Short mmCIF file of C-alpha atoms in Angstrom, two decimals:
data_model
loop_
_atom_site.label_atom_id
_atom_site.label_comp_id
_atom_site.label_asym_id
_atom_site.label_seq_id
_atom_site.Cartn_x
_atom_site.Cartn_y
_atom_site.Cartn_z
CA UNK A 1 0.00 0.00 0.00
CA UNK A 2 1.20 3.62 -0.95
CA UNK A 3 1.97 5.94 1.91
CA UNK A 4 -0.47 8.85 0.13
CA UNK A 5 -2.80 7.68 -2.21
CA UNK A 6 -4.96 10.22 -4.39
CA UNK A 7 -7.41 9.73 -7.88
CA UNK A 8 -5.05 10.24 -10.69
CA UNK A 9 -8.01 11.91 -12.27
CA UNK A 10 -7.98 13.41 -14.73
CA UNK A 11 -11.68 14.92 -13.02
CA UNK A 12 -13.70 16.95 -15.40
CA UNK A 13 -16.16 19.62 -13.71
CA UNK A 14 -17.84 22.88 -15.49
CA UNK A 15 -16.88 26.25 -14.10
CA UNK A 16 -18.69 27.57 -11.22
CA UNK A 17 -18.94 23.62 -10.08
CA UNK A 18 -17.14 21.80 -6.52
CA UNK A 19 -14.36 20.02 -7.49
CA UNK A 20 -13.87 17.48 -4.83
CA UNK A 21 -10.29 16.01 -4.34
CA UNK A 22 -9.40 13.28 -2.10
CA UNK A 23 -6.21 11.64 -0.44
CA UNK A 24 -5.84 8.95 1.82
CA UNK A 25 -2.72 8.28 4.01
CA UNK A 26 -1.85 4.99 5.53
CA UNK A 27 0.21 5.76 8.77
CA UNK A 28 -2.35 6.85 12.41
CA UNK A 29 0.85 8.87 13.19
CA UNK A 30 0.77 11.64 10.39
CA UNK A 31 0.36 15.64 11.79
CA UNK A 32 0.62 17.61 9.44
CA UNK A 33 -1.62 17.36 5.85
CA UNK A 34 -0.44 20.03 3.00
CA UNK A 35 -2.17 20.43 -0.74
CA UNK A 36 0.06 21.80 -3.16
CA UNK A 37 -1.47 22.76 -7.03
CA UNK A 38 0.88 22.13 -9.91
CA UNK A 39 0.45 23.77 -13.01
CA UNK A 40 1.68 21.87 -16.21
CA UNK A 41 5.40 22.44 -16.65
CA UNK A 42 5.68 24.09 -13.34
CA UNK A 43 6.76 23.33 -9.53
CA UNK A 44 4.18 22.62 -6.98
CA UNK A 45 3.19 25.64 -4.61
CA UNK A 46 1.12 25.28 -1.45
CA UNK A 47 -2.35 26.25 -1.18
CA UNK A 48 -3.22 24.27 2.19
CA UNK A 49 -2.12 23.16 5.14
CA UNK A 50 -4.32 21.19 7.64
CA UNK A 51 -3.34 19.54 11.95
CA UNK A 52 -6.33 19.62 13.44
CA UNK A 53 -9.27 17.44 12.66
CA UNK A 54 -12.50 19.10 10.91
CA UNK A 55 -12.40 21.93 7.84
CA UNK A 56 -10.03 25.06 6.88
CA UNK A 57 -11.63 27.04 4.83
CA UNK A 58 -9.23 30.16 2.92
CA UNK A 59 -11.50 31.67 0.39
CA UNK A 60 -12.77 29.09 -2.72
CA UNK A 61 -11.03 26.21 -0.81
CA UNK A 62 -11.16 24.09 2.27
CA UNK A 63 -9.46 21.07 3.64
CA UNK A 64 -11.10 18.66 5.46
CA UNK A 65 -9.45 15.91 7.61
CA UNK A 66 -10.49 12.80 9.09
CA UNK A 67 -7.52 11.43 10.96
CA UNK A 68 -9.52 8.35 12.10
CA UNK A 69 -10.85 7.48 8.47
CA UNK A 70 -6.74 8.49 7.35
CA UNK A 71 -8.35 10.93 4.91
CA UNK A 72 -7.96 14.24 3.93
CA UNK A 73 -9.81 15.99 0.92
CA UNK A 74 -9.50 19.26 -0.67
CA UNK A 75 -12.75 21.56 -1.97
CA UNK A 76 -12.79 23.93 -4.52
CA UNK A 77 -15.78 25.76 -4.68
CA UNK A 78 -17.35 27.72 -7.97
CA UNK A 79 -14.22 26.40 -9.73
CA UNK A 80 -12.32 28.58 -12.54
CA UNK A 81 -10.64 27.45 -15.41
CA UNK A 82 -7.59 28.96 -13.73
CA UNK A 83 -7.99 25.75 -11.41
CA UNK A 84 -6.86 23.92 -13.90
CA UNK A 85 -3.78 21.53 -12.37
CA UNK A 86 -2.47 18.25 -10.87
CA UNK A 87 -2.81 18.84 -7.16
CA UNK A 88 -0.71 16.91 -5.20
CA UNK A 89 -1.48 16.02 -1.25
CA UNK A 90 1.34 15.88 1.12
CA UNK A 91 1.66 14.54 4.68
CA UNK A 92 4.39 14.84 6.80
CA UNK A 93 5.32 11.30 8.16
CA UNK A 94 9.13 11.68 9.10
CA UNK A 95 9.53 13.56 6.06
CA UNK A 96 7.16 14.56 3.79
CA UNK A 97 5.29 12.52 0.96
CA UNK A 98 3.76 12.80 -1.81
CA UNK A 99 0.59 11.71 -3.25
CA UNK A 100 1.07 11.05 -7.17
CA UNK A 101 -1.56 13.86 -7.81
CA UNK A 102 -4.92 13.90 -9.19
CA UNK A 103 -5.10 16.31 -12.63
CA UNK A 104 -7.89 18.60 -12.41
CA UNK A 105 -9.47 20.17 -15.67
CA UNK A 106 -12.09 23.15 -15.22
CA UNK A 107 -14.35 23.37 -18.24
CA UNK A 108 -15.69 26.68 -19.08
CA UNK B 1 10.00 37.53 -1.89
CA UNK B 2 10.77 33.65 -1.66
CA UNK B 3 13.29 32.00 -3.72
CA UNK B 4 15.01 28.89 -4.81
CA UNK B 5 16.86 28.79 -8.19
CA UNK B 6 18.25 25.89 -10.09
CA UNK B 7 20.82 26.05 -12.10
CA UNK B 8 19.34 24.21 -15.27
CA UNK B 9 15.62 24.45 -17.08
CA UNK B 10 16.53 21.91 -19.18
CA UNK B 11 19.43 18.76 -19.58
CA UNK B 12 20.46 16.89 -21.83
CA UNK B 13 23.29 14.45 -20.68
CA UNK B 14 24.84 11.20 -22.26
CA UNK B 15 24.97 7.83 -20.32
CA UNK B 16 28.24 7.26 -18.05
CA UNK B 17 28.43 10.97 -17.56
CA UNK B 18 28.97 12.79 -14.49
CA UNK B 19 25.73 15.23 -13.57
CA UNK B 20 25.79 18.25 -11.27
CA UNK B 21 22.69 19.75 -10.24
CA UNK B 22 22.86 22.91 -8.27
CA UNK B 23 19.89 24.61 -6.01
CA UNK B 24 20.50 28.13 -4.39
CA UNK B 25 17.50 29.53 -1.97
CA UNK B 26 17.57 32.71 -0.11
CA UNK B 27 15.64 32.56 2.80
CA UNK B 28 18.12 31.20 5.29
CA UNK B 29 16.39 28.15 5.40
CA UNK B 30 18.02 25.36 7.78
CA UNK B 31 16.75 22.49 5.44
CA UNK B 32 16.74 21.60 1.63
CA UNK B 33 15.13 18.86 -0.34
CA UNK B 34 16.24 17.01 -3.84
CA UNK B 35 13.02 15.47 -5.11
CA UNK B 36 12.65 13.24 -8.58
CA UNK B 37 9.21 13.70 -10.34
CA UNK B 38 8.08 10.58 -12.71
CA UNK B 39 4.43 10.31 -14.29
CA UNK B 40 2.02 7.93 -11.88
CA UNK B 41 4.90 8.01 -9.72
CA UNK B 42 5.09 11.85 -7.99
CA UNK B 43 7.54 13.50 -6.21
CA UNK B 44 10.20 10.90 -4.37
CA UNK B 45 12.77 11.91 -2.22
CA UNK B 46 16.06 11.14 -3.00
CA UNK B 47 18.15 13.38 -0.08
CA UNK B 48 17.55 15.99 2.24
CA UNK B 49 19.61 17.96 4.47
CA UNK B 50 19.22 19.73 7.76
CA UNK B 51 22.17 21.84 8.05
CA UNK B 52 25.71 22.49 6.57
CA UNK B 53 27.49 19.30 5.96
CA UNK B 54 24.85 17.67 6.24
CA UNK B 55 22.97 15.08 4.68
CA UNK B 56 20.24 11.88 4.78
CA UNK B 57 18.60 9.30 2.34
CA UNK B 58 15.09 9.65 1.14
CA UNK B 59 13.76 6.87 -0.37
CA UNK B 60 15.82 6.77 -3.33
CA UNK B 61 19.04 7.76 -3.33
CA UNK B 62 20.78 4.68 -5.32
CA UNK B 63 22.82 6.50 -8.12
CA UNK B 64 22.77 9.31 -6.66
CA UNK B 65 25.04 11.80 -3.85
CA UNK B 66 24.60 15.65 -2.45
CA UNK B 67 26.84 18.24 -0.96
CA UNK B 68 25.65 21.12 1.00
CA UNK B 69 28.78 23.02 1.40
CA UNK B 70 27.06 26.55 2.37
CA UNK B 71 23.42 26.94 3.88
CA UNK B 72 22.19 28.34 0.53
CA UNK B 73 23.31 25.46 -1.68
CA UNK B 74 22.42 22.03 -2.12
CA UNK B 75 24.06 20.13 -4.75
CA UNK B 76 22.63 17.04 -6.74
CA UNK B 77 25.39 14.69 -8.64
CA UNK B 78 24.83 12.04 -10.91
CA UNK B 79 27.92 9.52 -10.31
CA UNK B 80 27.54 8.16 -13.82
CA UNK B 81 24.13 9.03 -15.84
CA UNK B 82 21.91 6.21 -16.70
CA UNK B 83 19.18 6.59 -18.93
CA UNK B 84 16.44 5.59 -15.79
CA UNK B 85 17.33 8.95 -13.98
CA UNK B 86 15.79 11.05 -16.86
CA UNK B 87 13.28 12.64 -14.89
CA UNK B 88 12.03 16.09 -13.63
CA UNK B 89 14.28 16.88 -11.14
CA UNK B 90 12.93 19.32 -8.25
CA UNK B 91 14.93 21.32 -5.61
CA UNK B 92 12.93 22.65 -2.01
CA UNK B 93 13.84 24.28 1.07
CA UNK B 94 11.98 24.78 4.75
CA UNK B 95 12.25 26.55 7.44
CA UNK B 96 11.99 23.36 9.33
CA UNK B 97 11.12 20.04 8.50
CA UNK B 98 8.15 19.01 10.50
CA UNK B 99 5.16 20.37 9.19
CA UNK B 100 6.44 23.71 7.52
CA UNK B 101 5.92 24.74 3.78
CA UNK B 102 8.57 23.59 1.52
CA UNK B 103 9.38 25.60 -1.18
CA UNK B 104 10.34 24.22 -4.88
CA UNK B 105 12.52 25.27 -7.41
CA UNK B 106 11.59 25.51 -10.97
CA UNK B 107 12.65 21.95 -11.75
CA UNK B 108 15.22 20.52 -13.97
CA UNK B 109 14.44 18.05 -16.68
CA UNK B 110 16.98 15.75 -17.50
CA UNK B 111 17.40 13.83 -20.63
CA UNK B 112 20.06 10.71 -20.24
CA UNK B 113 20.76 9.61 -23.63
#
């Protein structure tokens, strides 16, 4: 089993739509949860970070985790073609790791 | 403003060759990354560092060896380039390691022919 599994996608949804992302992690002793969005031919750059059990909302998105389920998700509400990316989940075992990254396309 | 800087967009190296891959950052941060980023596969680490002189495996660092000489700079080397490390290679650095943003590099994409 992979240490950070995620969709590889690619997910379709029409602009103004929730895109719903999800990632699930495979070791109870993870802290920290971070989303970073990837834009083709580009380096990753964070967009959330997530400790505490529950949501984070900052503006159009919000992380949810579930550290008993070993899930974490990301929500992009009234999505924008600019959302367009591979967004990768992160968790910080002893170092961090990487999900694989699901590829999100925005369709105006 | 935040920045890390590596040396090369783009690579194109033949097989047996010696490869150097340089990352500068200027924040002063204490720890620096070298990542490898495949298709299906996503980022793996192949060595980080927590200070000066320092230096620790990721998960794979077979083929590979670093030197972090000043806090700024963390070097990559390819021993002798096979054609299996073409890849996107990515460079980050962190204020700390547990649970802090890292912050990437442009990338370098190397081409072992």
């Amino acid at each position: 089993q992979k240490e950070v599994e995620q969709n590889s996608g690619p997910l379709s949804v029409p602009e103004g739509a929730i895109a719903s992302l999800n990632c699930t992690y495979s070791d109870r002793g993870s802290q920290s949860f971070f989303w970073y969005r990837q834009y083709s031919g580009k380096s990753p750059e964070l967009i959330m970070f997530i400790y505490s059990n529950g949501d984070k909302e900052d503006g159009r998105f919000t992380a949810q985790l579930n550290k008993a389920s070993q899930y974490v998700s990301l929500l992009i509400r009234d999505s924008q073609p600019s959302d367009s990316a591979t967004y990768l989940c992160a968790v910080m075992i002893n170092d961090m790791r990487f999900g694989a990254g699901t590829r999100l396309t925005v369709k105006p | 403003d935040v920045k890390v800087t590596q040396s090369s967009r783009y690579l194109v190296k033949r097989t047996g060759e010696k490869v150097f891959l340089e990352c500068v950052q200027d924040m002063d941060h204490e720890n620096m990354f070298w990542y490898r980023q495949d298709p299906g596969l996503g980022l793996r680490l192949i060595y980080f560092s927590y200070d000066v002189k320092m230096k620790e495996k990721g998960d794979i660092p077979e083929g590979y060896s670093v030197s972090r000489e000043k806090k700024e700079r963390f070097s990559l080397i390819l021993e002798s380039a096979s054609t299996n490390q073409t890849s996107m290679y990515l460079c980050a650095s962190s204020f700390s390691v547990g649970g802090e943003e890292q912050y990437f590099g442009p990338g370098t994409r190397l081409t072992v022919t």
